[in-house]
């Protein structure tokens, strides 16, 4: 089976992703110059983005990881968020930047943000590579976003469908026939 055959259309090519991530890195490096930046990657979807983004951040920063599960393996978030792996250490006084692959209904990030707010960080902001504003249900928006995409199911560059396609180097729309 060849992954490419399941892709209907390319949303962001490798080159477009590279430019987008470089731009985000420059912006973040500027905005957090005098801060205690911690990049918080939400596993697993954001790993590829995180790995590229952190190398485009030119100021000192720390990284940490969280794993959350939103139950089920379909193409929609249930809203029932469960923490599978928490941060390694206290974030008191730190400036957290949550790094996500995609902001869809917003339920996952709004839950995470509320949870992290209780830990006395100096600031909490959100950086998402992709944003699907049409599908928003929670009252949340990204402080940094790479690209706005239409309401279709995207895979690649970390994004999965049923845990597959994360290793595609670009972002594409999955053919509906794959999940219908
Ligand atoms: P939300 O809670 O609905 O905003 O969903 C956020 C999570 O759902 C993301 O971190 C992804 O893991 C997953 N997700 C939402 N839309 C897509 C998509 O188009 N492709 C792959 N995963 C998605
Ligand atoms: Mg996911």
Short mmCIF file of C-alpha atoms and ligand atoms in Angstrom, two decimals:
data_model
loop_
_atom_site.label_atom_id
_atom_site.label_comp_id
_atom_site.label_asym_id
_atom_site.label_seq_id
_atom_site.Cartn_x
_atom_site.Cartn_y
_atom_site.Cartn_z
CA UNK A 1 0.00 0.00 0.00
CA UNK A 2 1.30 3.43 -0.90
CA UNK A 3 0.17 6.29 1.37
CA UNK A 4 0.16 8.79 -1.46
CA UNK A 5 -2.72 6.95 -3.13
CA UNK A 6 -5.00 7.81 -0.20
CA UNK A 7 -4.41 11.54 -0.58
CA UNK A 8 -6.97 13.54 -2.50
CA UNK A 9 -5.16 16.86 -2.58
CA UNK A 10 -2.02 18.44 -1.14
CA UNK A 11 -2.82 21.24 1.32
CA UNK A 12 0.72 22.25 2.25
CA UNK A 13 3.80 21.05 0.39
CA UNK A 14 7.13 20.41 2.10
CA UNK A 15 8.36 23.76 0.82
CA UNK A 16 5.28 25.63 2.07
CA UNK A 17 5.58 23.97 5.47
CA UNK A 18 9.24 24.96 5.69
CA UNK A 19 8.50 28.62 4.95
CA UNK A 20 5.57 28.64 7.38
CA UNK A 21 7.59 27.13 10.22
CA UNK A 22 10.51 29.51 9.63
CA UNK A 23 8.17 32.46 9.85
CA UNK A 24 6.60 31.21 13.08
CA UNK A 25 10.08 30.60 14.54
CA UNK A 26 11.16 34.16 13.76
CA UNK A 27 8.01 35.63 15.29
CA UNK A 28 8.27 33.55 18.47
CA UNK A 29 12.00 34.32 18.87
CA UNK A 30 11.19 38.00 18.71
CA UNK A 31 8.16 37.92 21.04
CA UNK A 32 9.80 35.78 23.73
CA UNK A 33 13.21 37.46 23.79
CA UNK A 34 13.04 38.40 27.46
CA UNK A 35 10.84 35.55 28.62
CA UNK A 36 11.30 32.04 30.04
CA UNK A 37 9.97 30.16 27.05
CA UNK A 38 8.88 26.54 27.36
CA UNK A 39 7.59 24.89 24.19
CA UNK A 40 4.96 22.35 25.21
CA UNK A 41 4.33 19.80 22.51
CA UNK A 42 1.04 17.95 22.57
CA UNK A 43 1.77 14.35 21.58
CA UNK A 44 1.71 12.77 19.17
CA UNK A 45 0.39 14.97 16.39
CA UNK A 46 2.71 17.89 17.00
CA UNK A 47 6.06 16.06 17.15
CA UNK A 48 7.10 16.73 13.59
CA UNK A 49 6.08 20.39 13.78
CA UNK A 50 7.74 20.72 17.21
CA UNK A 51 11.03 19.29 15.95
CA UNK A 52 11.13 21.77 13.09
CA UNK A 53 9.77 24.73 15.06
CA UNK A 54 12.28 24.45 17.93
CA UNK A 55 15.16 24.57 15.46
CA UNK A 56 13.75 27.82 14.09
CA UNK A 57 13.62 29.39 17.54
CA UNK A 58 16.84 31.32 18.02
CA UNK A 59 16.47 32.23 21.70
CA UNK A 60 17.10 29.87 24.65
CA UNK A 61 14.07 27.76 25.50
CA UNK A 62 13.05 24.55 27.18
CA UNK A 63 10.84 21.86 25.76
CA UNK A 64 8.35 19.52 27.39
CA UNK A 65 5.69 17.10 26.26
CA UNK A 66 2.14 16.26 27.19
CA UNK A 67 0.05 13.42 25.91
CA UNK A 68 -3.70 13.65 25.94
CA UNK A 69 -6.32 11.35 24.60
CA UNK A 70 -9.68 12.47 23.35
CA UNK A 71 -11.14 8.97 23.19
CA UNK A 72 -11.93 7.12 20.01
CA UNK A 73 -10.19 6.83 16.69
CA UNK A 74 -12.66 8.50 14.37
CA UNK A 75 -12.23 11.85 12.68
CA UNK A 76 -13.83 13.87 15.50
CA UNK A 77 -12.80 14.80 19.04
CA UNK A 78 -15.21 13.62 21.71
CA UNK A 79 -14.35 16.46 24.05
CA UNK A 80 -13.55 13.99 26.80
CA UNK A 81 -9.90 14.85 27.32
CA UNK A 82 -7.71 12.61 29.45
CA UNK A 83 -4.10 13.35 30.45
CA UNK A 84 -1.90 10.41 29.54
CA UNK A 85 1.43 12.13 30.21
CA UNK A 86 1.84 15.31 32.17
CA UNK A 87 4.65 17.87 32.09
CA UNK A 88 7.90 16.81 33.75
CA UNK A 89 8.28 19.77 36.05
CA UNK A 90 6.71 22.84 37.60
CA UNK A 91 5.92 25.69 35.22
CA UNK A 92 5.71 28.42 37.84
CA UNK A 93 6.97 31.68 36.38
CA UNK A 94 7.51 30.15 32.95
CA UNK A 95 6.07 31.34 29.64
CA UNK A 96 4.33 28.36 28.11
CA UNK A 97 3.73 28.07 24.42
CA UNK A 98 1.52 25.09 23.65
CA UNK A 99 2.52 23.58 20.31
CA UNK A 100 -0.32 21.79 18.51
CA UNK A 101 -0.74 20.23 15.10
CA UNK A 102 -4.28 21.44 14.48
CA UNK A 103 -6.97 23.49 16.17
CA UNK A 104 -10.29 21.98 15.19
CA UNK A 105 -13.28 22.08 17.58
CA UNK A 106 -10.86 23.57 20.11
CA UNK A 107 -12.05 21.30 22.88
CA UNK A 108 -8.67 19.67 23.48
CA UNK A 109 -6.77 22.95 23.76
CA UNK A 110 -9.38 24.71 25.79
CA UNK A 111 -9.28 21.88 28.32
CA UNK A 112 -5.47 21.90 28.38
CA UNK A 113 -5.23 25.64 28.73
CA UNK A 114 -7.65 25.70 31.67
CA UNK A 115 -5.73 22.92 33.36
CA UNK A 116 -2.37 24.67 32.88
CA UNK A 117 -3.77 28.00 34.05
CA UNK A 118 -3.98 26.60 37.55
CA UNK A 119 -0.21 26.12 37.76
CA UNK A 120 0.99 29.72 38.04
CA UNK A 121 2.79 30.01 34.74
CA UNK A 122 3.71 33.57 33.82
CA UNK A 123 1.86 33.24 30.51
CA UNK A 124 0.18 30.60 28.35
CA UNK A 125 -0.17 30.94 24.62
CA UNK A 126 -1.02 28.65 21.75
CA UNK A 127 0.86 27.93 18.54
CA UNK A 128 -0.87 25.67 16.05
CA UNK A 129 0.38 24.72 12.64
CA UNK A 130 -3.11 24.38 11.20
CA UNK A 131 -6.37 26.08 12.07
CA UNK A 132 -9.86 24.98 11.02
CA UNK A 133 -11.91 27.92 12.32
CA UNK A 134 -15.11 26.72 10.63
CA UNK A 135 -15.34 23.84 13.07
CA UNK A 136 -14.73 25.72 16.29
CA UNK A 137 -16.95 24.85 19.24
CA UNK A 138 -14.87 26.08 22.18
CA UNK A 139 -14.07 29.73 22.81
CA UNK A 140 -10.42 29.61 21.84
CA UNK A 141 -8.12 30.99 19.20
CA UNK A 142 -4.46 30.50 18.40
CA UNK A 143 -1.93 33.20 19.24
CA UNK A 144 0.24 31.84 16.42
CA UNK A 145 -0.97 29.76 13.50
CA UNK A 146 0.69 28.50 10.36
CA UNK A 147 -2.20 28.13 7.95
CA UNK A 148 -5.97 28.21 7.93
CA UNK A 149 -7.42 25.17 6.20
CA UNK A 150 -10.91 24.19 5.03
CA UNK A 151 -13.14 21.71 6.83
CA UNK A 152 -11.60 18.50 5.51
CA UNK A 153 -9.62 15.76 7.21
CA UNK A 154 -5.91 16.47 6.98
CA UNK A 155 -3.08 13.97 7.44
CA UNK A 156 0.71 14.00 7.27
CA UNK A 157 3.53 15.90 8.97
CA UNK A 158 2.45 14.40 12.30
CA UNK A 159 -1.29 14.37 11.71
CA UNK A 160 -2.87 10.95 11.68
CA UNK A 161 -5.92 9.04 10.73
CA UNK A 162 -6.20 6.02 13.07
CA UNK A 163 -2.48 6.45 13.89
CA UNK A 164 -1.36 6.21 10.26
CA UNK A 165 -0.02 8.78 7.78
CA UNK A 166 1.97 10.72 10.40
CA UNK A 167 5.16 10.05 8.44
CA UNK A 168 4.00 11.73 5.23
CA UNK A 169 6.39 14.68 4.77
CA UNK A 170 3.64 17.02 3.55
CA UNK A 171 0.01 17.73 4.58
CA UNK A 172 -2.79 16.40 2.44
CA UNK A 173 -6.52 15.84 2.51
CA UNK A 174 -7.40 12.22 3.08
CA UNK A 175 -9.77 10.70 0.54
CA UNK A 176 -13.14 10.28 2.32
CA UNK A 177 -13.33 6.75 0.91
CA UNK A 178 -10.55 5.82 3.38
CA UNK A 179 -12.68 6.50 6.46
CA UNK A 180 -16.28 6.33 5.26
P1 LIG B 1 -10.08 19.54 18.71
O1 LIG B 1 -10.14 19.23 20.17
O2 LIG B 1 -11.36 19.20 18.00
O3 LIG B 1 -9.60 20.94 18.41
O4 LIG B 1 -9.09 18.50 18.06
C1 LIG B 1 -7.76 18.58 18.20
C2 LIG B 1 -7.11 17.27 17.86
O5 LIG B 1 -7.93 16.47 16.98
C3 LIG B 1 -5.83 17.54 17.11
O6 LIG B 1 -4.75 17.69 17.97
C4 LIG B 1 -5.73 16.32 16.24
O7 LIG B 1 -5.09 15.30 16.95
C5 LIG B 1 -7.16 15.91 15.96
N1 LIG B 1 -7.61 16.43 14.64
C6 LIG B 1 -8.53 17.39 14.41
N2 LIG B 1 -8.69 17.62 13.09
C7 LIG B 1 -7.83 16.77 12.48
C8 LIG B 1 -7.51 16.54 11.09
O8 LIG B 1 -8.02 17.15 10.14
N3 LIG B 1 -6.59 15.58 10.87
C9 LIG B 1 -5.97 14.88 11.87
N4 LIG B 1 -6.22 15.08 13.16
C10 LIG B 1 -7.15 16.02 13.46
MG1 LIG B 2 -4.45 13.24 16.76
#
